[in-house]
Backbone as CSV, one residue per row, in Angstrom:
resi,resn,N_x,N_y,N_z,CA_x,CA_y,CA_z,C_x,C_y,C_z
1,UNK,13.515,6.698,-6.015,12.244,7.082,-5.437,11.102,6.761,-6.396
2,UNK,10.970,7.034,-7.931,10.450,6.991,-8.580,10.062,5.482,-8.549
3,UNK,10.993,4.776,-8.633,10.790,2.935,-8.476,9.765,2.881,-7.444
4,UNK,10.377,2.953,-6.668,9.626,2.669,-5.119,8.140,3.649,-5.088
5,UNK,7.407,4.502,-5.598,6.515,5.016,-5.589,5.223,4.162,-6.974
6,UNK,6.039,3.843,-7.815,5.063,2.842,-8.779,4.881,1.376,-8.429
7,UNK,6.219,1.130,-7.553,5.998,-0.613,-7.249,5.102,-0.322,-5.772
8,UNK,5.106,-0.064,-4.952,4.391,0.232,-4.083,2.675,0.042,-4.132
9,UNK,2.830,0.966,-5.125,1.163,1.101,-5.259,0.188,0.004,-5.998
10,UNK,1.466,-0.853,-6.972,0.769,-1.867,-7.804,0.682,-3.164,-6.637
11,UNK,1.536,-3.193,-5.359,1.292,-3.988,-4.860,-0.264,-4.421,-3.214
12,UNK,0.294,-2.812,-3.369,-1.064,-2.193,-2.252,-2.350,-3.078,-3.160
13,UNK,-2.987,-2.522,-4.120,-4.027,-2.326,-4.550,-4.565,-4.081,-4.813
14,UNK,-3.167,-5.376,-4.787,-3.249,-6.344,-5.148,-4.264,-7.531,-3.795
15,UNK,-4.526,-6.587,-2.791,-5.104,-6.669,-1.586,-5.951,-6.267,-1.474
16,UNK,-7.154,-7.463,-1.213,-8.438,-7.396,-0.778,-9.006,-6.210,0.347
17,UNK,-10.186,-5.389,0.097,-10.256,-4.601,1.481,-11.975,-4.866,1.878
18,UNK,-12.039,-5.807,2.785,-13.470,-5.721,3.295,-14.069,-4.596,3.923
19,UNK,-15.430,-4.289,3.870,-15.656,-3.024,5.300,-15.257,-3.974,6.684
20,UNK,-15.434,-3.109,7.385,-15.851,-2.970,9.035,-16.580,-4.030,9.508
21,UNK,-18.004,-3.951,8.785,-19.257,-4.471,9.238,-20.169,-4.030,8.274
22,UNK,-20.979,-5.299,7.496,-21.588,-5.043,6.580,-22.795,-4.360,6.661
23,UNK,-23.718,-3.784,7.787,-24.229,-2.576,8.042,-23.719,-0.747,7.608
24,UNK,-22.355,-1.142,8.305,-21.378,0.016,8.742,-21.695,0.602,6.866
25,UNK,-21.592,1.571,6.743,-21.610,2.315,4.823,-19.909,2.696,5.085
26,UNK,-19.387,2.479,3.797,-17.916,3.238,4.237,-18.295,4.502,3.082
27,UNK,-16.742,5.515,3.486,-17.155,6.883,3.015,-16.364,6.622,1.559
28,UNK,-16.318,7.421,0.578,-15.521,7.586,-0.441,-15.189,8.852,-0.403
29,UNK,-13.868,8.725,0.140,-13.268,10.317,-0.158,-11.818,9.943,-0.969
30,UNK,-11.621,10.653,-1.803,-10.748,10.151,-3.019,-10.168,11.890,-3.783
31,UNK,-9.130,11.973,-3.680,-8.646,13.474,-4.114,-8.623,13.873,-6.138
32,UNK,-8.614,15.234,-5.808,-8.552,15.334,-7.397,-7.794,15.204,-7.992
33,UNK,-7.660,15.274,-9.305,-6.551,14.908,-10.292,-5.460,16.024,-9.585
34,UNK,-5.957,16.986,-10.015,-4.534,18.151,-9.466,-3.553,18.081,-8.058
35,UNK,-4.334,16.950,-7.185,-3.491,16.877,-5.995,-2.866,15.597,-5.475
36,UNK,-3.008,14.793,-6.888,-2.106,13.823,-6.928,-0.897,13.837,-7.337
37,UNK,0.479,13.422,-6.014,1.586,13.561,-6.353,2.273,13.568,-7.974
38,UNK,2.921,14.300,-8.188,3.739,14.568,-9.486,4.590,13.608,-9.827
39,UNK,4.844,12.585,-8.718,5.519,11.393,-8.499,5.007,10.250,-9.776
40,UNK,3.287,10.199,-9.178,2.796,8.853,-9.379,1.935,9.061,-10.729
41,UNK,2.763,8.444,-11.349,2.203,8.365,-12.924,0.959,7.172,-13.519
42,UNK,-0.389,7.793,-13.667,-1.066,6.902,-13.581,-1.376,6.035,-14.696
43,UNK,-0.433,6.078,-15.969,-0.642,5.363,-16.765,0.166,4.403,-16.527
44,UNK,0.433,3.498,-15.427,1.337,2.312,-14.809,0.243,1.672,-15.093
45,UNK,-0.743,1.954,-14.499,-2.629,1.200,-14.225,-2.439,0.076,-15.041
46,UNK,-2.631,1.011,-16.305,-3.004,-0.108,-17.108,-2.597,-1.492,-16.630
47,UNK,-1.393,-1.685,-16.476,-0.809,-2.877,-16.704,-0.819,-3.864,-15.328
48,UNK,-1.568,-3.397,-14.712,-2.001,-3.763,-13.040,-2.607,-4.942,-13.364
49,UNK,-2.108,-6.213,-12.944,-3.087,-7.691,-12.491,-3.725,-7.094,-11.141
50,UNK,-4.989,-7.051,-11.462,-6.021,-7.350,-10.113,-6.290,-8.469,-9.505
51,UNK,-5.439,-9.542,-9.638,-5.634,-10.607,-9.031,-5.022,-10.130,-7.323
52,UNK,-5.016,-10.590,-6.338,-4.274,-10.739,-5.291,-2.834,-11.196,-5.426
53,UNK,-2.342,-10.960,-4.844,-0.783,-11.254,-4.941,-0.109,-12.080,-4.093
54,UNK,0.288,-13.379,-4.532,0.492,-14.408,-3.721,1.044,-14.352,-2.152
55,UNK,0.499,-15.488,-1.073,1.328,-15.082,-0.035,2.711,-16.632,-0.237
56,UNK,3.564,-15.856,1.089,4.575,-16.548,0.599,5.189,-16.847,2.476
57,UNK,5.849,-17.563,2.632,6.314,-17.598,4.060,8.004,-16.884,4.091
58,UNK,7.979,-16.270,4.953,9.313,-15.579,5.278,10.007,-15.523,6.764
59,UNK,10.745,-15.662,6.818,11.033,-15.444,8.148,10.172,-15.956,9.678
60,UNK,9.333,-17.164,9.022,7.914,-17.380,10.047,7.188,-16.733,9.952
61,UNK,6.954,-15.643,8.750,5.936,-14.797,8.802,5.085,-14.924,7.544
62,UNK,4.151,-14.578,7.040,2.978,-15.012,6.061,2.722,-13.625,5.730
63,UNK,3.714,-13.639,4.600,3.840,-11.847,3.831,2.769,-12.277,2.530
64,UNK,2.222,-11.217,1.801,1.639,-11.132,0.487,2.315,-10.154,-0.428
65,UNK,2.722,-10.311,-1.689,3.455,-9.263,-2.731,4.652,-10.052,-3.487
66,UNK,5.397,-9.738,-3.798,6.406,-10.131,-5.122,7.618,-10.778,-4.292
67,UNK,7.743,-12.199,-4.054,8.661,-12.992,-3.350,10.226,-11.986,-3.765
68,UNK,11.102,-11.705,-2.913,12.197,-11.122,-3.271,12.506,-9.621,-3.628
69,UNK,11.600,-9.014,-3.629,10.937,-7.745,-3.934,10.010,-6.798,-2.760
70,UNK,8.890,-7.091,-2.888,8.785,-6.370,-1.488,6.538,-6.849,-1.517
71,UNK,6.491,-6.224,-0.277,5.689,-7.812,0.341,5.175,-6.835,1.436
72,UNK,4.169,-7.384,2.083,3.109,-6.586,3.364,2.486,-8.003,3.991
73,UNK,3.017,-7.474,5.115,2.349,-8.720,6.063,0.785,-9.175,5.727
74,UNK,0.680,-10.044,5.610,-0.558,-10.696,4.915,-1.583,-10.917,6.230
75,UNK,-2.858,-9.619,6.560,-3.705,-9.995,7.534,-4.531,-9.223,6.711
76,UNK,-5.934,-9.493,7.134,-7.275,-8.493,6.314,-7.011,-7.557,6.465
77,UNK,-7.960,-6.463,5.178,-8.043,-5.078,5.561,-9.607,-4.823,5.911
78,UNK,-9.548,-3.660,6.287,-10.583,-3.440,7.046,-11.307,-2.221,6.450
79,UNK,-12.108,-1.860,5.615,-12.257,-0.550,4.494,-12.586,0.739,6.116
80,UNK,-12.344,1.951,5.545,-12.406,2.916,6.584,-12.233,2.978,8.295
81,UNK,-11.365,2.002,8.494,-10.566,1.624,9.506,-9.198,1.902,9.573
82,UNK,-8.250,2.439,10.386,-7.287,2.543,10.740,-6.442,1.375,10.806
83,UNK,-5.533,0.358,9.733,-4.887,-1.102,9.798,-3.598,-0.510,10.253
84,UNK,-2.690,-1.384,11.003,-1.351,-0.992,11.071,-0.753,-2.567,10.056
85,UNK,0.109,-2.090,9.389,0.772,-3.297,8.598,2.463,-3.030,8.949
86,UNK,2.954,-3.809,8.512,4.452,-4.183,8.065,4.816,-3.863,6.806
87,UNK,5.698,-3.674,6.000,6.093,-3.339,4.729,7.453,-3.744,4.818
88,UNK,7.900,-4.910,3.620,9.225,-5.588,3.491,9.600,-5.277,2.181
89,UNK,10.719,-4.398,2.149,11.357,-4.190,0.742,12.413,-5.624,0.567
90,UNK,12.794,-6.015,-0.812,14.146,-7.252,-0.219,14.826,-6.797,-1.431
91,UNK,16.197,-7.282,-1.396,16.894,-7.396,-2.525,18.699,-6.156,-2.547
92,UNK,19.124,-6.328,-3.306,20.315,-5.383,-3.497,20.383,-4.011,-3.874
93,UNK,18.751,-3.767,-4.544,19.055,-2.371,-5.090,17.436,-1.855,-4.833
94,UNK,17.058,-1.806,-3.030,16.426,-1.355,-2.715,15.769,0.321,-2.836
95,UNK,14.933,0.999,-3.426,15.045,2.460,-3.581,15.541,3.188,-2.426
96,UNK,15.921,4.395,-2.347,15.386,5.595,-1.482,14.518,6.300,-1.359
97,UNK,14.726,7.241,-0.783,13.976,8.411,-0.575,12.504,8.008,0.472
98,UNK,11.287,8.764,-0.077,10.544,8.782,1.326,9.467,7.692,0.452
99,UNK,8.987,6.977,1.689,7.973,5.999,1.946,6.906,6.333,1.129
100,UNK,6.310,6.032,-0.021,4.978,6.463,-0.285,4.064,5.507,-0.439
101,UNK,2.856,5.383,-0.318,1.370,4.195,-0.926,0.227,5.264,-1.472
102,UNK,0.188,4.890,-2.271,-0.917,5.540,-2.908,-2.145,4.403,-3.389
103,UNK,-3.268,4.712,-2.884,-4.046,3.791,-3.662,-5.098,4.129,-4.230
104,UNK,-5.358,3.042,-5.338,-6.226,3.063,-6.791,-7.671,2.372,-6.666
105,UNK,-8.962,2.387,-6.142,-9.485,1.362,-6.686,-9.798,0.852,-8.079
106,UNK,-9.969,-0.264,-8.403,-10.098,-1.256,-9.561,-11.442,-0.502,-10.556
107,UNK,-12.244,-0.557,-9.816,-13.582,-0.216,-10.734,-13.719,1.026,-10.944
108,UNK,-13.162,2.093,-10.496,-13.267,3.174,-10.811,-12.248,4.452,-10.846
109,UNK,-10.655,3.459,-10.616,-9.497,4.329,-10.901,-9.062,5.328,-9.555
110,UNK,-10.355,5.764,-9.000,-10.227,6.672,-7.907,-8.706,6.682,-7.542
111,UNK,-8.070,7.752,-6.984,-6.892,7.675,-5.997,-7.208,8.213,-4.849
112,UNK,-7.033,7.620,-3.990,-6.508,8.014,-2.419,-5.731,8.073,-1.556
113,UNK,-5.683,8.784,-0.621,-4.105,8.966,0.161,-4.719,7.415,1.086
114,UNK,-3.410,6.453,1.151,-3.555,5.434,2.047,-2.912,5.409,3.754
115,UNK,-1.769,6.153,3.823,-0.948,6.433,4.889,-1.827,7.106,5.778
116,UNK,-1.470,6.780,7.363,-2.229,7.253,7.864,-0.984,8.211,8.451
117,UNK,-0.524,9.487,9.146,0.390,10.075,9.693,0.965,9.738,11.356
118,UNK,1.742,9.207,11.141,2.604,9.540,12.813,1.836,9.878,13.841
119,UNK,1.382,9.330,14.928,0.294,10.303,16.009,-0.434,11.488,15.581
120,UNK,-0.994,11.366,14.426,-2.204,11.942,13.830,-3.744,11.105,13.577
121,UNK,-4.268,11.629,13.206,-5.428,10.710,11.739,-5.718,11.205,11.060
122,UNK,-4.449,12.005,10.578,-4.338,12.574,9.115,-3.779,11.431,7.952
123,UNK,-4.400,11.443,6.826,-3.455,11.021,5.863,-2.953,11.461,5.642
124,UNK,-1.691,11.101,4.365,-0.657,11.778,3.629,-0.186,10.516,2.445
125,UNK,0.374,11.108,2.086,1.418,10.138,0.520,2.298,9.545,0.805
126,UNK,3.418,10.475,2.299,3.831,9.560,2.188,4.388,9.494,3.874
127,UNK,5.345,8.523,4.271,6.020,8.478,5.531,7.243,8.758,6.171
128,UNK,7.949,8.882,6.446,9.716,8.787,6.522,10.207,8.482,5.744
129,UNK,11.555,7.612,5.369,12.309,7.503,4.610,12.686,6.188,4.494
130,UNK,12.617,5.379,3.251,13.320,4.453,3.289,15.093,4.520,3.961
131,UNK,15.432,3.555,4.491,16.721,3.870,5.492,17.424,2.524,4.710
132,UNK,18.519,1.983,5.496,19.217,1.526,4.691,19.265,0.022,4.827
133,UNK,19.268,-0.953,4.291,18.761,-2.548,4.029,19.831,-3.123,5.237
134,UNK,18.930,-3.942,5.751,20.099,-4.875,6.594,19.741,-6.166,6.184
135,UNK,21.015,-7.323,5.767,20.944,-8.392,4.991,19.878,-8.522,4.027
136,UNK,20.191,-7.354,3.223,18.847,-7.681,1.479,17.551,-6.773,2.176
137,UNK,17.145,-6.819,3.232,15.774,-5.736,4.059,15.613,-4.790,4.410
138,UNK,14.477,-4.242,3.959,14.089,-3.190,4.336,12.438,-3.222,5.254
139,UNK,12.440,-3.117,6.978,11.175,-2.785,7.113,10.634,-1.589,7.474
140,UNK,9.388,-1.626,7.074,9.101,0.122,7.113,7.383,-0.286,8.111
141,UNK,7.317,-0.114,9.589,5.840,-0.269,9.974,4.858,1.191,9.063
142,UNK,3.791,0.953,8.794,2.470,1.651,8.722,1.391,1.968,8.907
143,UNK,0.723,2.875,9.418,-0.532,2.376,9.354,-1.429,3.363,8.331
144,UNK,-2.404,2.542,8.250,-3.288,2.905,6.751,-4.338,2.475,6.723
145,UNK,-4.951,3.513,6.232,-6.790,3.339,5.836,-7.360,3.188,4.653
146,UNK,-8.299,2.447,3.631,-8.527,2.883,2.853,-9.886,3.101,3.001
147,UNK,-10.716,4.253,1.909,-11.908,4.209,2.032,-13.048,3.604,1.559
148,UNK,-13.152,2.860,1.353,-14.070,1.823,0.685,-13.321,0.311,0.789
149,UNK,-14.551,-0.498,0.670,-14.125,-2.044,0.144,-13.785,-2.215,-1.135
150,UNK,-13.106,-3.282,-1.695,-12.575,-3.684,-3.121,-11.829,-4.055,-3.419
151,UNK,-10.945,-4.323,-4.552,-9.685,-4.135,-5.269,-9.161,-3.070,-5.316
């Protein structure tokens, strides 16, 4: 779980997020130190490339994230919008436990809950459960907001 909660988030954040509409203001709502999971250890940061993270072709599909590793369908984001994405874990020693994204922006560290909840429009940390790989895969659908544009 621990794996899967630090690789996750370094790959989220490696994705561009435009607003809406460059009129539209997006909100910044971003939680406090004390109510960030006990999970997600934020001295990973440091070592974060802010570059974007290559896309790669898979399956006929045009994923972005770590070829062989795990990857998010590669379409824009949309800042304070509701996105639904894809999420592809790959490999032999996929984590368990439950689904999390947490995200960071670049310029100012902020954390925010990215998940959006199950027939809600609540966020949360995290989603169901990673389940179990079929040939090397894992997909997990999502949907997710972040609040602001950026890195």
């Amino acid at each position: 779980m621990k794996v899967l909660s630090c690789l996750i988030p370094a790959l989220f954040m490696l994705s561009g997020c435009v607003s809406d509409s460059p009129e539209k203001p997006t909100k910044e709502v971003y939680v406090s130190q004390k109510d960030i999971p006990s999970y997600f250890d934020s001295s990973i940061m440091k070592d974060v490339d802010w570059n974007e993270s290559p896309v790669f072709s898979y399956d006929s599909l045009e994923l972005r994230g770590e070829e062989g590793k795990v990857a998010i369908l590669s379409t824009p984001w949309k800042a304070d919008t509701v996105n639904k994405y894809m999420w592809f874990l790959f490999g032999d020693s996929i984590p368990s436990g439950n689904f999390s994204v947490i995200a960071v922006k670049k310029d100012t560290g902020a954390v925010s809950k990215a998940l959006v909840l199950p027939d809600s429009k609540q966020q949360g940390w995290s989603i169901g459960s990673v389940g179990t790989a079929v040939d090397r895969r894992f997909d997990m659908p999502a949907a997710m907001s972040l609040p602001s544009k950026g890195l």
